[in-house]
Short mmCIF file of C-alpha atoms in Angstrom, two decimals:
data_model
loop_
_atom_site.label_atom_id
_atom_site.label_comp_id
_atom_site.label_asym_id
_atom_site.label_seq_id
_atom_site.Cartn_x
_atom_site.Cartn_y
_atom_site.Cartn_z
CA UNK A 12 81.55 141.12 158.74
CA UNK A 13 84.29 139.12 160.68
CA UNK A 14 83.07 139.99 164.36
CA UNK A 15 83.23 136.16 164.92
CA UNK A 16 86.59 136.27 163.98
CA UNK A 17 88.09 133.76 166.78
CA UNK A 18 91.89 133.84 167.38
CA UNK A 19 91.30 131.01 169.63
CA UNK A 20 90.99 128.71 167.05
CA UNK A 21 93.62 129.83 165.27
CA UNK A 22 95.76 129.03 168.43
CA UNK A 23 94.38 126.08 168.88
CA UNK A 24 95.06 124.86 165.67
CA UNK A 25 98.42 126.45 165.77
CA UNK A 26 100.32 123.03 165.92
CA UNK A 27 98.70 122.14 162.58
CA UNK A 28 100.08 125.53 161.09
CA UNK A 29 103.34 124.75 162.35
CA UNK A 30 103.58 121.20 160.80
CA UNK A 31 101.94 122.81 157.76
CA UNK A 32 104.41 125.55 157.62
CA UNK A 33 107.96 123.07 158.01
CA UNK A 34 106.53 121.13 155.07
CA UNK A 35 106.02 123.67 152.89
CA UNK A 36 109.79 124.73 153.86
CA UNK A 37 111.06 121.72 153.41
CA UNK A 38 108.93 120.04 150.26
CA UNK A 39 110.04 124.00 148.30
CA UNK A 40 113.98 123.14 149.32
CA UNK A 41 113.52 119.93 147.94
CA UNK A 42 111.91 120.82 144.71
CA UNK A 43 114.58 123.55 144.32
CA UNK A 44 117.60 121.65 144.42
CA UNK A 45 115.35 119.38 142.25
CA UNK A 46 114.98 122.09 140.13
CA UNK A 47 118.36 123.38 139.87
CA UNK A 48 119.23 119.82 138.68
CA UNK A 49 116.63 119.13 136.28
CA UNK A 50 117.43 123.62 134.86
CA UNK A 51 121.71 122.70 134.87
CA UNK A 52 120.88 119.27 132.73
CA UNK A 53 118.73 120.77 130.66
CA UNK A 54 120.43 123.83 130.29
CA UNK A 55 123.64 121.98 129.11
CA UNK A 56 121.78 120.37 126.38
CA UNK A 57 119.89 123.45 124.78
CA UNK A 58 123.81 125.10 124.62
CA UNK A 59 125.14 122.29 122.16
CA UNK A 60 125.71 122.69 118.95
CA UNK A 61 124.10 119.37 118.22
CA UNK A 62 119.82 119.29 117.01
CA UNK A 63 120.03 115.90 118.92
CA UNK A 64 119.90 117.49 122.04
CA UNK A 65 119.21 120.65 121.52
CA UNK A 66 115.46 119.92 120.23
CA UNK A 67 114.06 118.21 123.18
CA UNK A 68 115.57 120.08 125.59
CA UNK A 69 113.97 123.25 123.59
CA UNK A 70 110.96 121.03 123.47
CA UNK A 71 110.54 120.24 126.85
CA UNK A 72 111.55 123.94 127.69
CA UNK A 73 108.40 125.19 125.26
CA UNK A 74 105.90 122.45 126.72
CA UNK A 75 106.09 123.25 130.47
CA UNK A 76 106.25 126.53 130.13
CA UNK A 77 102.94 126.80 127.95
CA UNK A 78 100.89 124.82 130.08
CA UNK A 79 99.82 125.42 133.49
CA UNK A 80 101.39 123.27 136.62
CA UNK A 81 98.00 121.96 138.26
CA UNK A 82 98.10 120.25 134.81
CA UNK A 83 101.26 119.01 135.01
CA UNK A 84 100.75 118.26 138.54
CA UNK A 85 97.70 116.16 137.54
CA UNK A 86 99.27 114.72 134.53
CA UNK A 87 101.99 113.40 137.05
CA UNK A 88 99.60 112.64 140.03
CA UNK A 89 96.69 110.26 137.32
CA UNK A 90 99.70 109.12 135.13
CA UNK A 91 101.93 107.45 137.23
CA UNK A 92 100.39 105.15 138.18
CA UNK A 93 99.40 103.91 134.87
CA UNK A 94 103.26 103.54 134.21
CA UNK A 95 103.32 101.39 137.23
CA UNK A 96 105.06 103.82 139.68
CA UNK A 97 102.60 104.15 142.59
CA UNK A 98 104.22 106.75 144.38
CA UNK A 99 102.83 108.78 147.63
CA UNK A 100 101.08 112.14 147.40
CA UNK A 101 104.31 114.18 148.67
CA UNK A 102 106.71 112.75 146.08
CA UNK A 103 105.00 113.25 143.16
CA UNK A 104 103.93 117.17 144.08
CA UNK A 105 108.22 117.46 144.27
CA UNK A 106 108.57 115.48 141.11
CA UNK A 107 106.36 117.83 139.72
CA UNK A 108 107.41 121.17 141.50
CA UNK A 109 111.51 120.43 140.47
CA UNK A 110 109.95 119.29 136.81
CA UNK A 111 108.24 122.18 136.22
CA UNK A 112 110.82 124.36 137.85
CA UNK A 113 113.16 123.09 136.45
CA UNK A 114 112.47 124.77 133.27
CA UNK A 115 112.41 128.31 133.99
CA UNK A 116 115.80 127.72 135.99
CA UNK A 117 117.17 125.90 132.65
CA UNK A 118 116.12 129.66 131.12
CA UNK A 119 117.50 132.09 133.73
CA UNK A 120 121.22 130.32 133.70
CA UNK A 121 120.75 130.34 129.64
CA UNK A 122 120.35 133.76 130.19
CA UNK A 123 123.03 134.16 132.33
CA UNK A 124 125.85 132.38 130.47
CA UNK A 125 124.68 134.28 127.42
CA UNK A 126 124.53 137.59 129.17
CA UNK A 127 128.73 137.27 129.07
CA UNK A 128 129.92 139.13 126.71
CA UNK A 129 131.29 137.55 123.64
CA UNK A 130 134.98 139.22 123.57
CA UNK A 131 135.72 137.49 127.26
CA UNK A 132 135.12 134.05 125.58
CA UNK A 133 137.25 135.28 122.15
CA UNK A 134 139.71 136.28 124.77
CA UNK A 135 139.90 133.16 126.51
CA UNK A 136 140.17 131.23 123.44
CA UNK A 137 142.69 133.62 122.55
CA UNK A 138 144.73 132.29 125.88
CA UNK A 139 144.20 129.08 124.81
CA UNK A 140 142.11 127.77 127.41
CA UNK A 141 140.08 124.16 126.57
CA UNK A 142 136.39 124.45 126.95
CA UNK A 143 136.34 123.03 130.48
CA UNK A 144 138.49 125.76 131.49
CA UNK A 145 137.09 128.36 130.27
CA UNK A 146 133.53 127.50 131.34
CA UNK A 147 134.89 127.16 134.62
CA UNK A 148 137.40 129.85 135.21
CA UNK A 149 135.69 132.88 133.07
CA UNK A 150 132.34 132.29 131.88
CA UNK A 151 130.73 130.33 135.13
CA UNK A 152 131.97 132.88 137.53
CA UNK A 153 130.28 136.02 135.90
CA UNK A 154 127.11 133.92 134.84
CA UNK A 155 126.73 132.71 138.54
CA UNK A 156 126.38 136.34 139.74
CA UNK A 157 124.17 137.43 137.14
CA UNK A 158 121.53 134.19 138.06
CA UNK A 159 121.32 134.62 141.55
CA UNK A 160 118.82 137.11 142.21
CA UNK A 161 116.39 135.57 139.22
CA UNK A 162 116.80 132.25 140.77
CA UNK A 163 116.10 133.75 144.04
CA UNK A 164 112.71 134.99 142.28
CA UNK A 165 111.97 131.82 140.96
CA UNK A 166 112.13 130.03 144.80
CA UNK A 167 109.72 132.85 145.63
CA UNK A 168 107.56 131.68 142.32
CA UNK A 169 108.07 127.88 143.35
CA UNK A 170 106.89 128.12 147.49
CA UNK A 171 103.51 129.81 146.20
CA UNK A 172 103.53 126.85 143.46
CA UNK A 173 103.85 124.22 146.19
CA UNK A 174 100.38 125.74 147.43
CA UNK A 175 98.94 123.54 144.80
CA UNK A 176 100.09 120.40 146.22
CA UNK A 177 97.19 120.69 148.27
CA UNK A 178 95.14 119.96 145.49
CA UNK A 179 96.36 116.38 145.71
CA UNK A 180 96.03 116.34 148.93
CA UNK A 181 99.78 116.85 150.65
CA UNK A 182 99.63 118.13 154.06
CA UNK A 183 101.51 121.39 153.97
CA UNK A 184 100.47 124.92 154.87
CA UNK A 185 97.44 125.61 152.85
CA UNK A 186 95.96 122.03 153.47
CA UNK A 187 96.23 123.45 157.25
CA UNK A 188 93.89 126.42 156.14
CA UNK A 189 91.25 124.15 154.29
CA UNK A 190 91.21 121.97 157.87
CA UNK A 191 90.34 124.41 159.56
CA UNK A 192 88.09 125.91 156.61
CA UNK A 193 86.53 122.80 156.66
CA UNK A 194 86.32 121.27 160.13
CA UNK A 195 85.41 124.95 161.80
CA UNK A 196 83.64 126.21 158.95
CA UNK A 197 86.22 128.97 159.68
CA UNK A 198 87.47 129.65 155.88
CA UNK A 199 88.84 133.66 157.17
CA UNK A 200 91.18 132.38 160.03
CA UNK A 201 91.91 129.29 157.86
CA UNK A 202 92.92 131.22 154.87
CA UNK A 203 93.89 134.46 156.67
CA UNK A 204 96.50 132.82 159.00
CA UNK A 205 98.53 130.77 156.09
CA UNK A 206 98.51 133.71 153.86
CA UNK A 207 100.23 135.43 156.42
CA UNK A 208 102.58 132.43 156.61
CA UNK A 209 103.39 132.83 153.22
CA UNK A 210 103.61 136.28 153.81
CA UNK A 211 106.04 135.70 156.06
CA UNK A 212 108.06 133.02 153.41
CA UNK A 213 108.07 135.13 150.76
CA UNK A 214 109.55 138.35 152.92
CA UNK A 215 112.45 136.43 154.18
CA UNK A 216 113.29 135.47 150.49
CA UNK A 217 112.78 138.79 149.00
CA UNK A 218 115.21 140.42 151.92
CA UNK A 219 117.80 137.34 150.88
CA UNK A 220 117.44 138.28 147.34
CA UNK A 221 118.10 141.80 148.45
CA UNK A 222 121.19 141.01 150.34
CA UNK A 223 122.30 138.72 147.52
CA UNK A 224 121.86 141.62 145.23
CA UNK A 225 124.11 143.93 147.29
CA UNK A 226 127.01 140.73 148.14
CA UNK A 227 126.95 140.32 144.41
CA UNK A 228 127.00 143.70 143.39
CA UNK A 229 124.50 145.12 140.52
CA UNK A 230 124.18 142.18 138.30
CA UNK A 231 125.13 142.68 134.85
CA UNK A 232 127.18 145.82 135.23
CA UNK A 233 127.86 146.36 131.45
CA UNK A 234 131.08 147.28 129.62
CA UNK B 27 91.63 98.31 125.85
CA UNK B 28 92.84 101.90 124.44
CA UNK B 29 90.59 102.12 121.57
CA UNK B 30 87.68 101.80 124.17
CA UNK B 31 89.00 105.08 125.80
CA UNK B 32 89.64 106.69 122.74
CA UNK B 33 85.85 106.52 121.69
CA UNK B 34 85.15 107.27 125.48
CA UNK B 35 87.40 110.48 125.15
CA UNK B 36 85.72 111.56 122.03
CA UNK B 37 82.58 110.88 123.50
CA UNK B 38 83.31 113.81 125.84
CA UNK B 39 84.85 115.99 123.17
CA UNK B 40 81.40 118.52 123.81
CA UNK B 41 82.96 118.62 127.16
CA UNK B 42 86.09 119.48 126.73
CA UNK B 43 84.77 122.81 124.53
CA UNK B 44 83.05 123.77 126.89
CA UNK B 45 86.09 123.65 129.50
CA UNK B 46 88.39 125.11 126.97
CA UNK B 47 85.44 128.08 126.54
CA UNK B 48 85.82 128.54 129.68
CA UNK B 49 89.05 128.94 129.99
CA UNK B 50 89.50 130.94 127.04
CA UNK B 51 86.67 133.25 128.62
CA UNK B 52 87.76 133.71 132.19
CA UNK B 53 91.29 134.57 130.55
CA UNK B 54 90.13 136.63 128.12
CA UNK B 55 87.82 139.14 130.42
CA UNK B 56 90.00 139.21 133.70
CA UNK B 57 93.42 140.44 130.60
CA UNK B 58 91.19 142.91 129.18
CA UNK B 59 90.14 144.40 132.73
CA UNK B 60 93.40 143.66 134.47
CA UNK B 61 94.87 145.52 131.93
CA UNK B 62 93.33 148.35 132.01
CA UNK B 63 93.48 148.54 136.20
CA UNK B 64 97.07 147.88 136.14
CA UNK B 65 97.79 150.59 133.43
CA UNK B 66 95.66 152.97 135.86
CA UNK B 67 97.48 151.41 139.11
CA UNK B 68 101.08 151.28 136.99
CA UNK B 69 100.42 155.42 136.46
CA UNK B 70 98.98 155.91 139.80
CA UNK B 71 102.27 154.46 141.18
CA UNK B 72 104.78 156.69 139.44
CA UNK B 73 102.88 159.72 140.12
CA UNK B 74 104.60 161.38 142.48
CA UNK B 75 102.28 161.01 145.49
CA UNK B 76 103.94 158.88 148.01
CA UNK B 77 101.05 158.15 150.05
CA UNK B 78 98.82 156.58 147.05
CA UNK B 79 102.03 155.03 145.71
CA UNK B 80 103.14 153.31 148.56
CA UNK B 81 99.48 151.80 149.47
CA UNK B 82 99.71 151.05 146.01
CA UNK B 83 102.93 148.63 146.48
CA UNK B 84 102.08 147.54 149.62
CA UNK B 85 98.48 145.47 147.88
CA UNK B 86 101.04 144.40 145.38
CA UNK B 87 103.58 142.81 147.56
CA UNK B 88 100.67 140.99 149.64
CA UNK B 89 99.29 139.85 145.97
CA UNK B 90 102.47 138.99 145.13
CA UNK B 91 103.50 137.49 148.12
CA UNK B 92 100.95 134.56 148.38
CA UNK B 93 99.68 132.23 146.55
CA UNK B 94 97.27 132.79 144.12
CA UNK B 95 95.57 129.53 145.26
CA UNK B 96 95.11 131.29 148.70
CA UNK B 97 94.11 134.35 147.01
CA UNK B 98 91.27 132.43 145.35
CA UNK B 99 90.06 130.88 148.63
CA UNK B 100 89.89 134.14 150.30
CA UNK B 101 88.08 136.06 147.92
CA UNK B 102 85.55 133.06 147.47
CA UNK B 103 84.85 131.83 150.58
CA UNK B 104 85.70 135.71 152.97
CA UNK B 105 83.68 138.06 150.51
CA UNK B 106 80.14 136.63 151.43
CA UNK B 107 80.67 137.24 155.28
CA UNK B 108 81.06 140.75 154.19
CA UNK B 109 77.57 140.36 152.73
CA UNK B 110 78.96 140.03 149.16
CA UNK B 111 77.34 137.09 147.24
CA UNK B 112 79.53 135.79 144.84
CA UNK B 113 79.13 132.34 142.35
CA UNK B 114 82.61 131.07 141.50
CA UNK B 115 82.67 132.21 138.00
CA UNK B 116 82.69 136.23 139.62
CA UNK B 117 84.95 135.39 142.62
CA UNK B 118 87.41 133.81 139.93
CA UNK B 119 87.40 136.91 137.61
CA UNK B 120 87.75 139.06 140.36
CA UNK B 121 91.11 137.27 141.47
CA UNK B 122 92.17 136.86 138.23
CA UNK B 123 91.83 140.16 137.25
CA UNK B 124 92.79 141.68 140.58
CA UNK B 125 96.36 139.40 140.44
CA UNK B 126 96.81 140.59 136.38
CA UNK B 127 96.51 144.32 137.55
CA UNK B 128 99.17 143.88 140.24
CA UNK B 129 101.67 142.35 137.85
CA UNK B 130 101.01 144.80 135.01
CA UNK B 131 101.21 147.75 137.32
CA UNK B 132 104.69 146.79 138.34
CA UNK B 133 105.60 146.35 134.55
CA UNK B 134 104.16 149.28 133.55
CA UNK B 135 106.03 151.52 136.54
CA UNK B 136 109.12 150.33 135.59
CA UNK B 137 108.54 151.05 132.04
CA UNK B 138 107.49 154.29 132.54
CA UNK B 139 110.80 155.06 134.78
CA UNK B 140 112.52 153.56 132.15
CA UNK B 141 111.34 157.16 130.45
CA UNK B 142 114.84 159.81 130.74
CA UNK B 143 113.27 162.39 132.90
CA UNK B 144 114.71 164.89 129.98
CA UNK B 145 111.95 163.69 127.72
CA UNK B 146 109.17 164.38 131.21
CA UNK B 147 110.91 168.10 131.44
CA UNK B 148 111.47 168.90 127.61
CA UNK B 149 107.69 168.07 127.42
CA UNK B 150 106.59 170.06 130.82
CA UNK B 151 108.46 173.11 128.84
CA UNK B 152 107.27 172.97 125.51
CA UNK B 153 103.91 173.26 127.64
CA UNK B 154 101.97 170.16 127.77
CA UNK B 155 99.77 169.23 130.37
CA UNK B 156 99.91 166.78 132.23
CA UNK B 157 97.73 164.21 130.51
CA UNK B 158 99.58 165.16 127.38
CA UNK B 159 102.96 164.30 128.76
CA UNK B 160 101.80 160.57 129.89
CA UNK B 161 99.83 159.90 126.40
CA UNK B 162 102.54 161.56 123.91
CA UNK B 163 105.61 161.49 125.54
CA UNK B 164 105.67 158.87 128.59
CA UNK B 165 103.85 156.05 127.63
CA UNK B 166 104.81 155.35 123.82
CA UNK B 167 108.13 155.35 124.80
CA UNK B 168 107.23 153.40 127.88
CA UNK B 169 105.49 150.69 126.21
CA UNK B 170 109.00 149.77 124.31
CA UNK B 171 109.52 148.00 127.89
CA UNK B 172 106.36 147.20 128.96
CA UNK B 173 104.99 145.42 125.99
CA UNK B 174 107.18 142.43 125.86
CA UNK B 175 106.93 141.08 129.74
CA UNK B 176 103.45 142.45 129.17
CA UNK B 177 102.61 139.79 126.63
CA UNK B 178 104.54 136.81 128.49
CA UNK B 179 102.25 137.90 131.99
CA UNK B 180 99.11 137.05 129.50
CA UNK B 181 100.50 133.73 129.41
CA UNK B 182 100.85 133.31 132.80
CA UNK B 183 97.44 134.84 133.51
CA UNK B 184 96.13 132.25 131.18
CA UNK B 185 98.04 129.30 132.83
CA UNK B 186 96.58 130.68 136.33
CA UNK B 187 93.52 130.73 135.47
CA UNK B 188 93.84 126.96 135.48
CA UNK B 189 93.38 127.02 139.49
CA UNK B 190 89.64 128.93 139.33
CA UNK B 191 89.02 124.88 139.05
CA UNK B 192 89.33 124.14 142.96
CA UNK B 193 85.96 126.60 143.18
CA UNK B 194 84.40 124.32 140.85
CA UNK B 195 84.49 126.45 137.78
CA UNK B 196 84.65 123.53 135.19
CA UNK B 197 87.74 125.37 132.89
CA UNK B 198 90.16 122.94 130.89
CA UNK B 199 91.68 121.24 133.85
CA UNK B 200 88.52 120.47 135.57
CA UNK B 201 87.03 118.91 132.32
CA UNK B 202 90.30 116.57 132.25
CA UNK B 203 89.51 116.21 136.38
CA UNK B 204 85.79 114.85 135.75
CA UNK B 205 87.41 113.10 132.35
CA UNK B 206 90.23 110.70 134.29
CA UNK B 207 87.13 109.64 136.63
CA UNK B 208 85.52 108.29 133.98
CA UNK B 209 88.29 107.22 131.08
CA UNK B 210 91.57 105.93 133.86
CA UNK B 211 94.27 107.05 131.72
CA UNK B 212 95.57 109.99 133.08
CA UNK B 213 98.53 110.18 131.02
CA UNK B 214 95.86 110.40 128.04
CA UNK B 215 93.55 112.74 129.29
CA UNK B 216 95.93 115.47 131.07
CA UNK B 217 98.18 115.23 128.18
CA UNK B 218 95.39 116.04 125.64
CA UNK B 219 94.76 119.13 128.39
CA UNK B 220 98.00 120.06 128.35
CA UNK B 221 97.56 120.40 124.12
CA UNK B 222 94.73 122.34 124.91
CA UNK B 223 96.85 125.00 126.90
CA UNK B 224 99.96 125.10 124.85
CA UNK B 225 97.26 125.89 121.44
CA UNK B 226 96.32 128.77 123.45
CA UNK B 227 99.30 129.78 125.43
CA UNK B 228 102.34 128.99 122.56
CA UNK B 229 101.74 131.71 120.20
CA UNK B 230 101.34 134.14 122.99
CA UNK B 231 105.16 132.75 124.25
CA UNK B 232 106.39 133.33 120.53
CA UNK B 233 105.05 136.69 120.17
CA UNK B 234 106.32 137.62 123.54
CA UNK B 235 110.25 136.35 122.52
CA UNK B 236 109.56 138.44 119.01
CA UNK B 237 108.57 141.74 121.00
CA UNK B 238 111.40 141.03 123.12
CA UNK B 239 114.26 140.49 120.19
CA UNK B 240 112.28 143.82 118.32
CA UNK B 241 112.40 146.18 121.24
CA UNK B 242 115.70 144.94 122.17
CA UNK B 243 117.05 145.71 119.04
CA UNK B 244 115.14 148.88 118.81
CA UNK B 245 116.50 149.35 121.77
CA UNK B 246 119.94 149.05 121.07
CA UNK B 247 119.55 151.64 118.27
CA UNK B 248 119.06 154.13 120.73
CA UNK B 249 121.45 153.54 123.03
CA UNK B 250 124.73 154.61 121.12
#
């Protein structure tokens, strides 16, 4: 049983947490803007007409999401290297995080700009709108409400990814919990007190994508 | 240079079976049992006992709400100070199967809400119990829902099942781990892992995007 359990050392080691904690935060932010960029590119090139850039994007699409991310993240973390970019721990774990994101986002505003319903775009053809225009004016606004809350879900998805990084050693939250697992022999507070932490993370997202939910209105209120 | 590490990496082709057994294995029990628990947990939840239900939601929010790396650790490492000995190939099931259940319970509740409660009282009159309403009514029309995200959580289970390797379980990604040691060309070696997962996982993402356009269109059908 856990009658050793010692909150003291959890206190003590509280500082650690902390520092553990504001990386996670901030290496998740990172990776999500990351992601957001690498999901818009990529999402632009799998709605051309054109095969030319249409396939890889679908390609690339296909490949991350079939394989798991500690791969990735290893293929990244052994591979770069060999291409000559030594790069520290922390940047490749957001290279990978925003890559592998960065997918799934590409998806959920696919699904999004899809989700419009065909007659608005007939209708602003009809009006004689260019492309730009209407992208920006009738299909971008609706599709932006619609993504929100999935995007949302996918930072939730992406902060429990980043636990991974510890794997390659980045000091964020759960490489506090294997310190102490490690140093203490102490694996229950170690492991205990960060999945609380997330705990705690992935609360204050779900209540955001709550609110976001009710600013929005109910997504995808059909015609 | 490379043709050196090509023999090497066939050299440890034996290996990478073994890993991809493994992998194949782990996924293959903790789906079978996970799905199963979550159908049980899924009807459990929509049963109409608030007390069971919310308990219920509450283990799937914490499961859900950290990471299944954590999850892992916990289970591995807490479990024996309870007096529970566990090797790493048990304490992995158990996590995997334990984090399948909580997703497909949540899938399977909302497919079996998705159910018009006219169909739940048109069967309560024409007299059927209440077993008979979940196997002949509820859940055939449930599964319409259910079956497609059903299909793309395998996947994911699969893909997950790729972190069982920080307990030492040697799966795919720990072969490639011990491989890049050896052979330095990690490009090489994670990318041939990577082929390993997508043979596994790809058809599973194809089948899930043909459920999906079926029961949509099925779907539709209905929906005048």
């Amino acid at each position: 049983m856990l009658e050793n359990f010692s909150f003291r050392t959890i206190v003590e080691y509280l500082p650690l947490f902390g520092q553990g904690l504001f990386t996670t935060v901030w290496l998740s932010a990172l990776s999500f803007v990351g992601a957001l960029a690498v999901g818009i590119v990529l999402c632009a090139m799998n709605l051309q007409r054109g095969f030319l850039f249409r396939a890889p994007a679908k390609a690339y699409i296909d490949a991350v999401r079939a394989t798991p991310l500690l791969a990735q993240l290893y293929f990244l973390y052994f591979g770069l290297p060999r291409l000559g970019f030594v790069l520290p721990e922390l940047v490749v774990g957001i290279l990978a995080l925003s890559l592998n994101s960065g997918a799934y986002v590409a998806e959920i505003i696919r699904a999004g700009i899809l989700s419009i319903p065909r007659g608005q775009v007939e209708a602003s053809v009809a009006s004689g709108m260019t492309y730009v225009q209407r992208m920006r004016l009738v299909i971008l606004p609706q599709a932006f409400k619609v993504t929100i809350p999935p995007l949302l879900g996918q930072a939730i998805v992406l902060v429990k990814d980043s636990a991974l990084l510890s794997l390659i050693s980045v000091a964020e939250l759960t490489r506090a919990g294997q310190l102490l697992a490690s140093d203490r022999f102490m694996p229950a507070e170690g492991f205990l007190t960060i999945a609380a932490f997330y705990l705690l993370l992935y609360y204050c997202l779900k209540g955001l994508a709550a609110l976001s939910g009710r600013w929005l209105g109910t997504a995808g209120a059909r015609t | 240079m490379i043709w050196q590490q090509f023999l090497s990496l066939a050299g440890s082709y034996p290996l990478a079976l073994r890993g991809l057994g493994m992998t194949v294995v782990l996924s293959l029990i903790s789906l079978v049992l996970g799905t199963l628990l979550g159908f049980g947990l899924g009807i459990l939840r929509t049963g109409g006992n608030r007390l069971i239900s919310s308990v219920i939601g509450a283990w799937v929010d914490l499961i859900r709400g950290t990471p299944f790396l954590v999850q892992i650790f916990l289970i591995f490492f807490i479990l024996p100070e309870f007096g529970i000995e566990l090797d790493a190939f048990t304490a992995g099931i158990i996590a995997l199967t334990n984090l399948a259940a909580c997703f497909i319970c949540e899938i399977v509740a909302a497919g079996i809400r998705s159910v018009p409660t006219g169909q739940v009282e048109a069967a309560l009159a024409s007299g059927l119990s209440r077993w008979q309403r979940m196997r002949q009514v509820v859940l055939p029309q449930a599964m319409r829902i259910v079956l497609p995200p059903l299909v793309g959580q395998y996947v994911l289970l699969i893909k997950d099942s790729s972190v069982v390797s920080a307990i030492g379980l040697t799966d795919l990604t720990r072969v490639g781990w011990l491989v890049v040691q050896r052979v330095p060309n990690g490009l090489l070696v994670f990318f041939l892992v990577g082929v390993g997962y997508f043979i596994v996982c790809y058809p599973l993402i194809m089948l899930a995007r043909r459920l999906e356009r079926r029961m949509g269109a099925a779907h539709g059908e209905v929906q005048l």
